[in-house]
Short mmCIF file of C-alpha atoms and ligand atoms in Angstrom, two decimals:
data_model
loop_
_atom_site.label_atom_id
_atom_site.label_comp_id
_atom_site.label_asym_id
_atom_site.label_seq_id
_atom_site.Cartn_x
_atom_site.Cartn_y
_atom_site.Cartn_z
CA MET A 1 10.32 21.43 -13.78
CA ASP A 2 6.85 20.47 -12.77
CA ILE A 3 6.25 16.69 -13.18
CA THR A 4 2.99 14.80 -12.95
CA VAL A 5 1.68 11.30 -13.67
CA ASP A 6 -0.76 11.22 -16.58
CA THR A 7 -3.04 8.20 -16.86
CA ARG A 8 -5.07 9.43 -19.82
CA ALA A 9 -5.36 7.46 -23.06
CA LEU A 10 -2.44 8.13 -25.44
CA ALA A 11 -4.44 9.99 -28.05
CA LYS A 12 -5.86 12.32 -25.43
CA ILE A 13 -2.59 13.56 -23.95
CA GLU A 14 -2.31 17.28 -24.61
CA THR A 15 1.32 18.25 -24.69
CA GLU A 16 3.78 20.00 -26.97
CA ALA A 17 5.64 16.72 -27.38
CA LEU A 18 4.77 13.12 -26.69
CA VAL A 19 7.98 11.08 -26.42
CA THR A 20 8.54 7.36 -26.65
CA TYR A 21 11.21 4.94 -27.87
CA SER A 22 11.66 1.95 -30.11
CA PHE A 23 14.17 -0.86 -29.97
CA GLU A 24 16.48 -2.12 -32.65
CA GLN A 25 15.03 -5.01 -34.66
CA GLU A 26 11.57 -4.36 -33.34
CA LYS A 27 9.38 -5.48 -36.20
CA PRO A 28 8.05 -3.14 -37.36
CA VAL A 29 6.32 -1.63 -34.37
CA GLU A 30 5.36 -3.62 -31.32
CA GLY A 31 3.39 -3.26 -28.13
CA ILE A 32 2.30 0.22 -27.33
CA LEU A 33 3.95 1.51 -30.50
CA GLU A 34 1.39 -0.47 -32.43
CA ARG A 35 -1.39 1.49 -30.73
CA LEU A 36 0.45 4.73 -31.40
CA ASP A 37 1.01 3.71 -35.00
CA GLU A 38 -2.70 3.08 -35.44
CA ALA A 39 -3.48 6.47 -33.94
CA VAL A 40 -1.13 8.23 -36.38
CA GLY A 41 -2.39 6.32 -39.41
CA GLY A 42 0.60 4.00 -39.84
CA ALA A 43 3.24 6.74 -39.96
CA LEU A 44 5.60 4.77 -37.71
CA THR A 45 5.44 1.69 -39.92
CA LYS A 46 6.24 3.88 -42.92
CA LEU A 47 9.15 5.51 -41.12
CA SER A 48 10.53 2.15 -40.14
CA ALA A 49 10.31 1.01 -43.76
CA THR A 50 12.51 3.95 -44.85
CA GLY A 51 15.06 3.10 -42.17
CA GLU A 52 14.45 6.33 -40.26
CA LEU A 53 13.08 4.43 -37.29
CA ALA A 54 15.66 1.68 -36.89
CA GLY A 55 15.84 1.87 -33.11
CA LYS A 56 19.59 2.69 -33.01
CA MET A 57 20.53 4.17 -29.64
CA LEU A 58 19.61 7.89 -29.46
CA GLU A 59 18.41 8.12 -33.07
CA THR A 60 15.49 10.57 -33.31
CA ALA A 61 12.34 10.65 -35.42
CA LEU A 62 10.18 13.70 -34.94
CA LEU A 63 6.65 14.00 -36.32
CA TYR A 64 4.80 17.30 -36.25
CA TYR A 65 1.08 17.62 -35.61
CA PRO A 66 0.52 13.86 -35.84
CA GLN A 67 -3.04 13.22 -36.87
CA GLY A 68 -5.05 11.35 -34.30
CA LEU A 69 -3.06 12.65 -31.32
CA ALA A 70 -3.78 15.63 -29.12
CA ALA A 71 0.02 16.07 -28.83
CA GLN A 72 1.64 18.67 -31.11
CA ARG A 73 4.68 16.52 -31.77
CA LEU A 74 5.60 12.86 -31.52
CA LEU A 75 9.27 12.17 -30.80
CA VAL A 76 10.41 8.57 -31.11
CA LEU A 77 13.92 7.88 -29.85
CA GLY A 78 16.03 4.87 -30.67
CA ALA A 79 16.63 2.72 -27.59
CA GLY A 80 19.20 0.25 -28.93
CA LYS A 81 18.99 -3.49 -28.33
CA LYS A 82 16.16 -4.61 -26.08
CA ASP A 83 18.31 -7.09 -24.13
CA LYS A 84 20.85 -4.34 -23.33
CA PHE A 85 18.19 -1.92 -22.15
CA GLY A 86 17.90 -1.05 -18.46
CA THR A 87 17.25 1.90 -16.17
CA ALA A 88 20.60 3.52 -17.06
CA GLU A 89 19.59 3.61 -20.74
CA LEU A 90 16.10 4.82 -19.84
CA ARG A 91 17.58 7.68 -17.79
CA ARG A 92 19.69 8.76 -20.77
CA LEU A 93 16.79 8.50 -23.22
CA ALA A 94 14.55 10.67 -21.04
CA GLY A 95 17.42 13.14 -20.79
CA ALA A 96 18.07 13.14 -24.53
CA ALA A 97 14.36 13.80 -25.12
CA VAL A 98 14.39 16.85 -22.86
CA ARG A 99 17.55 18.28 -24.43
CA THR A 100 16.34 17.66 -27.99
CA LEU A 101 13.04 19.35 -27.26
CA LYS A 102 14.21 22.25 -25.16
CA SER A 103 16.60 23.27 -27.93
CA ARG A 104 13.40 23.65 -30.00
CA GLN A 105 11.80 25.86 -27.34
CA VAL A 106 9.37 23.12 -26.33
CA LYS A 107 8.09 23.73 -22.80
CA THR A 108 5.86 20.74 -22.08
CA VAL A 109 6.61 17.06 -22.67
CA ALA A 110 4.97 13.73 -21.89
CA PHE A 111 7.25 10.71 -21.70
CA LEU A 112 5.51 7.50 -22.61
CA ALA A 113 7.15 4.52 -20.91
CA ARG A 114 7.07 1.23 -22.78
CA GLU A 115 5.12 -1.69 -21.41
CA ASN A 116 8.06 -3.20 -19.47
CA ASP A 117 8.98 0.14 -17.95
CA ARG A 118 6.01 0.73 -15.69
CA THR A 119 7.86 0.20 -12.43
CA ALA A 120 8.85 2.61 -9.67
CA ALA A 121 12.52 2.18 -10.64
CA ALA A 122 11.75 3.06 -14.26
CA ALA A 123 9.69 6.11 -13.28
CA GLN A 124 12.57 7.21 -11.06
CA ALA A 125 15.08 6.83 -13.90
CA ILE A 126 12.90 8.81 -16.31
CA VAL A 127 12.40 11.62 -13.81
CA GLU A 128 16.11 11.73 -12.97
CA GLY A 129 17.02 11.80 -16.64
CA MET A 130 14.66 14.67 -17.35
CA ILE A 131 15.68 16.84 -14.39
CA LEU A 132 19.40 16.27 -14.99
CA ALA A 133 19.00 17.11 -18.68
CA ASN A 134 17.10 20.30 -17.97
CA PHE A 135 20.12 21.67 -16.10
CA ASP A 136 22.47 24.08 -17.88
CA SER A 137 25.44 25.96 -16.52
CA ASP A 138 24.41 29.36 -17.84
CA LYS A 139 24.23 31.15 -14.49
CA TYR A 140 26.71 33.86 -15.49
CA LYS A 141 25.49 34.39 -19.06
CA THR A 142 23.81 37.75 -19.42
CA ASP A 143 22.30 36.95 -22.82
CA LYS A 144 20.38 33.88 -21.61
CA LYS A 145 17.40 33.05 -23.78
CA PRO A 146 14.49 33.50 -21.41
CA GLY A 147 13.28 30.21 -20.01
CA ASN A 148 15.32 27.88 -22.19
CA GLU A 149 14.05 24.85 -20.35
CA VAL A 150 11.21 22.42 -20.17
CA THR A 151 8.80 23.69 -17.55
CA SER A 152 6.39 20.82 -17.28
CA ALA A 153 6.65 17.09 -17.87
CA ALA A 154 4.30 14.14 -17.55
CA LEU A 155 4.88 10.44 -17.03
CA ALA A 156 2.51 8.88 -19.53
CA GLY A 157 1.38 5.31 -20.11
CA TRP A 158 0.71 4.46 -16.50
CA GLU A 159 -2.60 2.98 -15.61
CA GLU A 160 -4.49 3.74 -12.42
CA SER A 161 -3.48 0.29 -11.16
CA SER A 162 0.27 0.98 -11.50
CA ARG A 163 0.07 4.61 -10.51
CA ALA A 164 1.45 4.10 -6.99
CA GLY A 165 4.78 2.94 -8.46
CA ALA A 166 4.95 5.98 -10.72
CA ASP A 167 4.24 8.33 -7.82
CA LEU A 168 6.93 6.71 -5.68
CA GLY A 169 9.51 6.79 -8.48
CA LEU A 170 8.61 10.38 -9.27
CA ALA A 171 9.09 11.54 -5.69
CA ARG A 172 12.41 9.75 -5.31
CA GLY A 173 13.73 10.67 -8.73
CA ARG A 174 12.90 14.31 -8.17
CA VAL A 175 14.77 14.74 -4.90
CA ILE A 176 17.74 12.67 -6.09
CA ALA A 177 18.18 14.54 -9.39
CA GLU A 178 17.64 17.95 -7.81
CA SER A 179 20.28 17.08 -5.23
CA GLN A 180 22.67 16.00 -7.97
CA ASN A 181 22.00 19.27 -9.77
CA PHE A 182 22.78 21.11 -6.55
CA ALA A 183 26.17 19.38 -6.47
CA ARG A 184 26.70 20.28 -10.14
CA GLU A 185 25.86 23.91 -9.45
CA LEU A 186 28.51 24.02 -6.72
CA GLY A 187 31.04 22.26 -8.98
CA ASN A 188 30.54 24.81 -11.74
CA GLU A 189 31.08 27.82 -9.48
CA PRO A 190 34.34 29.65 -10.14
CA SER A 191 36.69 29.86 -7.19
CA ASN A 192 36.12 33.59 -6.67
CA ARG A 193 32.45 32.86 -6.18
CA LEU A 194 32.89 29.76 -4.06
CA THR A 195 35.61 30.12 -1.46
CA PRO A 196 35.70 27.68 1.48
CA ARG A 197 33.68 30.17 3.53
CA MET A 198 31.07 30.52 0.78
CA LEU A 199 30.88 26.75 0.34
CA ALA A 200 30.27 26.43 4.07
CA ASP A 201 27.53 29.06 3.86
CA ARG A 202 25.86 27.26 0.96
CA ALA A 203 26.06 23.92 2.77
CA ALA A 204 24.69 25.44 5.98
CA ALA A 205 21.79 27.10 4.13
CA MET A 206 20.92 23.79 2.47
CA ALA A 207 21.13 21.95 5.80
CA ARG A 208 18.88 24.44 7.59
CA GLU A 209 16.31 24.23 4.81
CA ALA A 210 16.44 20.43 4.81
CA GLY A 211 16.28 20.13 8.59
CA LEU A 212 19.78 18.72 9.01
CA ALA A 213 22.20 19.62 11.81
CA VAL A 214 25.23 21.55 10.62
CA ASP A 215 28.48 22.55 12.27
CA ILE A 216 31.08 24.74 10.56
CA LEU A 217 34.56 24.72 12.08
CA ASP A 218 36.49 27.93 11.39
CA GLU A 219 40.28 28.27 11.22
CA LYS A 220 40.53 28.81 14.99
CA LYS A 221 38.58 25.67 15.82
CA ILE A 222 40.52 23.73 13.17
CA ALA A 223 43.76 24.81 14.85
CA GLU A 224 42.43 23.92 18.32
CA LEU A 225 41.63 20.43 17.06
CA LYS A 226 45.20 20.20 15.72
CA MET A 227 44.17 19.45 12.15
CA GLY A 228 47.73 20.05 11.00
CA ALA A 229 47.34 18.40 7.60
CA LEU A 230 44.37 20.56 6.58
CA LEU A 231 46.05 23.68 7.99
CA SER A 232 49.25 22.96 6.08
CA VAL A 233 47.36 23.20 2.78
CA ALA A 234 45.40 26.27 3.90
CA GLN A 235 48.43 28.26 5.07
CA GLY A 236 49.39 29.30 1.53
CA SER A 237 46.11 31.15 1.01
CA VAL A 238 44.61 34.34 2.41
CA GLU A 239 41.23 32.57 2.40
CA PRO A 240 40.68 30.70 5.67
CA PRO A 241 39.75 26.98 5.61
CA ARG A 242 36.51 25.47 6.84
CA MET A 243 35.53 22.02 8.05
CA ILE A 244 31.88 21.43 7.20
CA ILE A 245 29.93 18.82 9.18
CA ILE A 246 26.35 17.92 8.24
CA THR A 247 24.49 15.33 10.29
CA TYR A 248 21.34 13.38 9.55
CA THR A 249 19.87 11.56 12.55
CA PRO A 250 16.98 9.12 12.03
CA ALA A 251 13.91 9.21 14.28
CA THR A 252 15.11 6.20 16.24
CA VAL A 253 18.78 5.45 16.77
CA ASN A 254 19.75 2.20 18.41
CA ASN A 255 22.82 2.05 20.57
CA GLY A 256 25.70 0.52 18.70
CA ALA A 257 23.99 0.97 15.31
CA PRO A 258 26.38 1.65 12.44
CA VAL A 259 27.00 5.26 11.44
CA LEU A 260 27.85 6.10 7.84
CA GLY A 261 30.53 8.76 7.34
CA LEU A 262 30.84 10.62 4.03
CA VAL A 263 34.12 12.50 3.71
CA GLY A 264 34.52 14.78 0.67
CA LYS A 265 37.56 16.65 -0.62
CA ALA A 266 36.63 20.30 -1.21
CA ILE A 267 39.62 22.23 -2.55
CA THR A 268 37.87 25.27 -3.99
CA PHE A 269 40.93 25.92 -6.15
CA ASP A 270 44.05 23.79 -6.60
CA THR A 271 47.01 25.70 -8.02
CA GLY A 272 49.29 22.92 -6.80
CA GLY A 273 50.82 25.24 -4.19
CA ILE A 274 54.60 25.67 -4.37
CA SER A 275 54.73 22.49 -6.52
CA ILE A 276 52.71 24.64 -8.89
CA LYS A 277 50.72 23.27 -11.81
CA GLY A 278 51.19 24.42 -15.41
CA ALA A 279 48.86 27.05 -16.87
CA ASN A 280 47.26 24.55 -19.25
CA ASP A 281 43.81 23.61 -17.98
CA MET A 282 44.52 25.11 -14.57
CA GLU A 283 41.18 26.96 -14.69
CA LYS A 284 39.49 23.60 -14.34
CA MET A 285 40.90 23.16 -10.86
CA LYS A 286 37.82 24.99 -9.56
CA TYR A 287 36.17 21.57 -9.70
CA ASP A 288 38.58 20.17 -7.13
CA MET A 289 35.75 20.49 -4.59
CA CYS A 290 33.44 18.01 -6.32
CA GLY A 291 33.99 15.27 -3.72
CA GLY A 292 32.69 17.63 -1.05
CA ALA A 293 29.87 18.80 -3.32
CA ALA A 294 28.81 15.16 -3.86
CA MET A 295 28.52 14.68 -0.10
CA ILE A 296 26.55 17.90 0.34
CA GLY A 297 24.23 16.88 -2.51
CA ALA A 298 23.75 13.38 -1.09
CA MET A 299 22.89 14.80 2.35
CA ARG A 300 20.21 17.00 0.80
CA ALA A 301 18.41 13.92 -0.54
CA ILE A 302 19.10 11.84 2.57
CA ALA A 303 17.25 14.48 4.62
CA VAL A 304 14.12 13.82 2.54
CA LEU A 305 14.42 10.07 1.94
CA LYS A 306 15.24 9.39 5.59
CA PRO A 307 17.31 6.21 5.77
CA SER A 308 17.18 4.45 9.14
CA CYS A 309 20.89 4.95 9.89
CA LYS A 310 22.73 8.03 11.06
CA VAL A 311 24.80 9.71 8.32
CA ILE A 312 27.52 12.29 8.93
CA ALA A 313 29.18 14.24 6.10
CA VAL A 314 32.59 15.73 6.88
CA ILE A 315 33.97 18.12 4.27
CA PRO A 316 37.41 19.68 4.68
CA SER A 317 37.60 22.77 2.48
CA THR A 318 40.47 25.08 1.59
CA GLU A 319 42.28 26.65 -1.34
CA ASN A 320 45.70 25.27 -2.33
CA MET A 321 47.74 28.41 -3.04
CA PRO A 322 51.45 29.25 -3.28
CA GLY A 323 51.32 32.32 -0.97
CA GLY A 324 54.27 33.58 1.06
CA ARG A 325 53.30 31.39 3.99
CA ALA A 326 52.68 28.32 1.85
CA GLN A 327 54.13 25.00 2.92
CA LYS A 328 57.19 23.93 0.98
CA PRO A 329 58.28 20.56 -0.38
CA GLY A 330 60.03 18.66 2.38
CA ASP A 331 58.01 20.23 5.21
CA VAL A 332 56.83 17.87 7.93
CA GLN A 333 53.29 18.22 9.23
CA ILE A 334 51.52 16.56 12.14
CA SER A 335 48.00 15.42 11.28
CA MET A 336 45.07 15.40 13.69
CA ALA A 337 45.55 11.65 14.19
CA GLY A 338 49.11 12.36 15.35
CA LYS A 339 50.82 10.80 12.33
CA SER A 340 53.67 12.84 10.90
CA ILE A 341 53.69 13.53 7.15
CA GLU A 342 56.57 14.62 4.94
CA VAL A 343 55.04 16.77 2.20
CA ILE A 344 57.18 15.94 -0.83
CA ASN A 345 54.75 17.50 -3.30
CA THR A 346 52.36 20.27 -2.27
CA ASP A 347 50.10 19.39 -5.20
CA ALA A 348 49.19 16.11 -3.48
CA GLU A 349 47.03 18.17 -1.11
CA GLY A 350 43.75 16.27 -1.37
CA ARG A 351 45.03 13.32 0.64
CA LEU A 352 46.28 15.75 3.31
CA VAL A 353 42.88 17.34 3.89
CA LEU A 354 41.20 13.92 3.74
CA ALA A 355 43.56 12.61 6.43
CA ASP A 356 42.12 15.11 8.91
CA GLY A 357 38.59 14.72 7.55
CA ILE A 358 38.74 10.99 8.16
CA ALA A 359 40.26 11.39 11.62
CA TYR A 360 37.47 13.78 12.56
CA ALA A 361 34.72 11.56 11.09
CA LYS A 362 36.03 8.70 13.23
CA GLN A 363 36.05 10.94 16.29
CA LEU A 364 32.41 11.80 15.59
CA GLY A 365 31.54 8.10 15.77
CA CYS A 366 31.40 7.00 12.13
CA THR A 367 31.70 3.21 11.94
CA HIS A 368 31.88 3.02 8.13
CA LEU A 369 33.56 5.56 5.87
CA VAL A 370 33.25 6.52 2.23
CA ASP A 371 35.39 9.30 0.83
CA ALA A 372 35.04 10.95 -2.57
CA ALA A 373 37.77 13.09 -4.07
CA THR A 374 39.07 14.47 -7.35
CA LEU A 375 42.32 13.01 -6.18
CA THR A 376 44.67 11.99 -8.96
CA GLY A 377 45.48 12.52 -12.61
CA ALA A 378 46.59 8.88 -12.48
CA VAL A 379 43.01 7.62 -12.18
CA VAL A 380 42.24 9.48 -15.41
CA VAL A 381 45.11 7.62 -17.07
CA ALA A 382 43.79 4.31 -15.73
CA LEU A 383 40.04 4.67 -16.29
CA GLY A 384 39.56 7.74 -18.49
CA ASN A 385 36.43 9.82 -18.03
CA VAL A 386 34.06 6.89 -17.77
CA ASN A 387 34.56 4.99 -14.51
CA ILE A 388 35.07 6.15 -10.94
CA GLY A 389 38.10 4.41 -9.38
CA VAL A 390 37.01 2.42 -6.31
CA PHE A 391 39.31 1.31 -3.49
CA GLY A 392 38.03 -0.53 -0.44
CA SER A 393 39.43 -2.01 2.75
CA ASP A 394 36.39 -4.22 3.43
CA GLN A 395 35.11 -6.51 0.70
CA ALA A 396 31.48 -6.80 1.88
CA PHE A 397 31.13 -3.03 2.29
CA THR A 398 32.82 -2.42 -1.08
CA ASP A 399 30.51 -4.93 -2.79
CA GLN A 400 27.56 -3.08 -1.31
CA LEU A 401 28.81 0.21 -2.77
CA LEU A 402 29.46 -1.36 -6.19
CA ALA A 403 25.89 -2.71 -6.15
CA SER A 404 24.62 0.80 -5.33
CA GLY A 405 26.67 2.15 -8.23
CA ARG A 406 24.96 -0.30 -10.58
CA ALA A 407 21.51 0.49 -9.18
CA ALA A 408 22.12 4.22 -9.54
CA GLY A 409 23.64 3.97 -13.02
CA GLU A 410 27.04 5.41 -12.07
CA LYS A 411 29.96 3.52 -13.54
CA MET A 412 32.81 2.51 -11.27
CA TRP A 413 35.63 0.02 -11.31
CA PRO A 414 37.58 -1.51 -8.42
CA LEU A 415 41.33 -0.98 -8.30
CA PRO A 416 43.71 -2.90 -6.02
CA ILE A 417 44.98 -1.73 -2.68
CA ASP A 418 47.29 -4.09 -0.88
CA ASP A 419 50.10 -3.75 1.61
CA ASP A 420 52.86 -4.18 -0.96
CA TYR A 421 52.16 -0.64 -2.09
CA ARG A 422 52.83 0.71 1.40
CA GLU A 423 56.57 0.69 0.73
CA LEU A 424 56.05 3.58 -1.66
CA ILE A 425 54.85 6.05 0.98
CA LYS A 426 57.60 5.37 3.53
CA SER A 427 59.39 8.56 4.45
CA GLY A 428 63.01 9.02 5.46
CA ILE A 429 62.18 11.46 8.23
CA ALA A 430 58.44 11.20 9.04
CA ASP A 431 55.88 8.41 9.44
CA ILE A 432 54.78 8.66 5.83
CA GLN A 433 55.25 10.88 2.80
CA ASN A 434 52.46 12.27 0.65
CA VAL A 435 53.59 10.95 -2.75
CA GLY A 436 55.06 7.67 -3.93
CA SER A 437 58.78 7.08 -4.24
CA GLY A 438 58.31 5.31 -7.58
CA LYS A 439 56.56 6.63 -10.66
CA GLY A 440 53.64 4.28 -11.25
CA GLY A 441 50.34 3.50 -9.57
CA GLY A 442 49.57 7.10 -8.61
CA ALA A 443 45.90 6.51 -7.84
CA ILE A 444 46.74 3.49 -5.68
CA VAL A 445 49.50 5.32 -3.80
CA ALA A 446 47.05 8.13 -3.01
CA ALA A 447 44.48 5.61 -1.74
CA MET A 448 47.19 3.90 0.31
CA PHE A 449 48.02 7.21 1.97
CA ILE A 450 44.38 7.80 2.97
CA LYS A 451 44.07 4.23 4.25
CA GLU A 452 46.74 5.03 6.85
CA PHE A 453 44.17 7.18 8.64
CA THR A 454 41.24 4.79 8.56
CA GLY A 455 42.58 2.21 11.04
CA ASP A 456 40.14 -0.67 11.48
CA THR A 457 37.13 1.26 10.20
CA PRO A 458 35.71 -0.22 6.98
CA TRP A 459 36.44 2.36 4.31
CA ILE A 460 35.90 3.01 0.61
CA HIS A 461 37.68 5.63 -1.46
CA LEU A 462 36.18 6.98 -4.68
CA ASP A 463 38.63 8.75 -6.99
CA ILE A 464 36.37 10.95 -9.15
CA ALA A 465 39.08 13.05 -10.84
CA GLY A 466 38.13 11.65 -14.26
CA THR A 467 34.36 11.62 -13.83
CA ALA A 468 33.41 14.75 -11.88
CA TRP A 469 33.82 17.00 -14.91
CA GLN A 470 32.63 16.57 -18.49
CA ASP A 471 34.38 18.64 -21.17
CA ASP A 472 31.74 18.17 -23.85
CA VAL A 473 27.99 18.30 -23.92
CA LYS A 474 26.28 14.89 -24.20
CA PRO A 475 22.90 14.35 -25.85
CA TRP A 476 21.42 13.85 -22.36
CA ASN A 477 23.58 16.17 -20.30
CA ALA A 478 25.17 19.62 -20.24
CA LYS A 479 28.95 19.91 -19.99
CA GLY A 480 30.68 20.90 -16.76
CA ALA A 481 30.38 19.41 -13.30
CA THR A 482 28.57 16.05 -13.39
CA GLY A 483 27.57 15.58 -9.75
CA VAL A 484 28.95 12.05 -10.00
CA GLY A 485 28.69 9.98 -6.83
CA VAL A 486 25.54 11.65 -5.51
CA ARG A 487 23.14 8.94 -6.71
CA THR A 488 25.33 6.06 -5.57
CA LEU A 489 25.86 7.53 -2.12
CA ILE A 490 22.14 8.09 -1.64
CA ASP A 491 21.41 4.51 -2.68
CA LEU A 492 24.11 3.24 -0.34
CA ALA A 493 22.75 5.24 2.60
CA MET A 494 19.20 3.96 1.98
CA LYS A 495 20.32 0.32 1.86
CA PHE A 496 22.88 0.70 4.62
CA GLY A 497 20.12 2.00 6.83
CA SER A 498 17.69 -0.76 5.94
CA ASN A 499 17.34 -3.92 7.97
CA ASP A 500 19.24 -5.77 5.30
CA SER A 501 22.33 -6.75 7.26
CA SER A 502 24.22 -7.73 4.10
CA ALA A 503 24.78 -3.98 3.83
CA ARG A 504 27.39 -4.23 6.53
N1 BES B 1 43.33 17.87 -7.88
C1 BES B 1 44.43 17.11 -8.37
C2 BES B 1 44.00 15.87 -9.15
C3 BES B 1 43.25 16.09 -10.43
C4 BES B 1 43.91 15.97 -11.63
C5 BES B 1 41.91 16.32 -10.43
C6 BES B 1 43.23 16.12 -12.81
C7 BES B 1 41.22 16.49 -11.61
C8 BES B 1 41.89 16.38 -12.80
C9 BES B 1 45.30 16.65 -7.21
O1 BES B 1 45.32 17.46 -6.10
C10 BES B 1 46.70 16.55 -7.74
O2 BES B 1 47.23 17.56 -8.12
N2 BES B 1 47.26 15.34 -7.79
C11 BES B 1 48.55 15.12 -8.29
C12 BES B 1 49.27 14.17 -7.37
C13 BES B 1 50.74 14.04 -7.65
C14 BES B 1 51.45 15.32 -7.27
C15 BES B 1 51.28 12.88 -6.86
C16 BES B 1 48.44 14.51 -9.69
O3 BES B 1 47.56 13.66 -9.89
O4 BES B 1 49.17 14.90 -10.56
ZN1 ZN B 2 46.79 19.01 -6.25
ZN1 ZN B 3 43.59 18.65 -5.82
#
């Protein structure tokens, strides 16, 4: 999608659809809507009198060939209550506009921001919303309608004096949303078209294009490094594992400066292994690599936005299969860090691969760690499909991430992690076991297991099992992989790398 800033007068904007929004209880039309209403001969006032323009969130009023405008259509979306309106709502509105219009074969749109939304952050949210909404997972459809997408969009309403903010927001929003779409594309790929080797190839191609350093460890190197936990999961599959390392280095690195490590679970298919899953919904386990995809997507944007800190993504990738060589319940494995693990349940494989991912990230010099993983069904029970589950070992660092989540419009909720839960992962024969001895607190037990490998390094765990996949289409978004985490991680990296020491 081609996006530009348009500073022309409203009536002069030539586009297939001019889009704006009205708030609930706005009487009858205020601010810039008043000017629009004048241009269209009072049509908006009349619509609001009939109750068709009440401002309810995501309500739509569509006028064709509005007199007085060069635009072929005027779409007014409901924006809900003004005091509840922020960049997250703006992102969704812009997305809903694109999806409403592209279903009508509209190719060009101009999004008119309201008077309070002429900031760089607002422009960024609008651009993100539009690019994310334009994405559809129709790659393997052979009967695709040609070009079922918006090809060109404009940010309207900006004046020359505020144009710099629009340009900045546009540039940022574009790279962030395209990177999130890249993560979504990977998440949607079926496992026969995205094995660990193929994921590594896709990550390496992205890194080369973006100017990032990349290192792919093959099964031999993984064995040399004694990554026994990752290997134990991989041994049940004929597909070899990969450890993907992508590094961003800023122009100037100070000695002793903090290094952000992003560790992502990338199980390209999770059958459960010998502790095999049921057939119901098993096809969805192709998205068990979305933690890794989020890190790859974030790195793509980080390469362009250039934070001042070094960032290293470490992505352990394998299938979890029940082949003849597969590990069996009760097996004991030695992780790269040297800790022994009794594998009670082979379906709790994500924490195994993360154990070695985290050990390796620490070896590479990461001083702060964030992991993202579709880790537990238990987090879906706790938080549903709305919030990411957040666990952190360092309050200041965790607060920083939660603030980034709010800034990026990705919902997340902190869950507890304290030493009383450690009891649950004690093993009779090894240092720890990979599932809890009790029944409850599954998401916390999983986090507790990962924490064992972090040592003193400040660490945050994001359980995205409930949020990385969307079963139904939303007015602003296609169904399938969501690319959740990408925007928050980019925001965190940018702030972490700034001189603002509260980031650490
Ligand atoms: N990949 C799954 C978690 C998952 C569940 C992701 C639902 C997305 C949707 C993970 O590897 C797993 O199987 N976890 C087990 C752990 C259990 C055996 C302790 C689970 O949550 O059931
Ligand atoms: Zn599993
Ligand atoms: Zn899994």
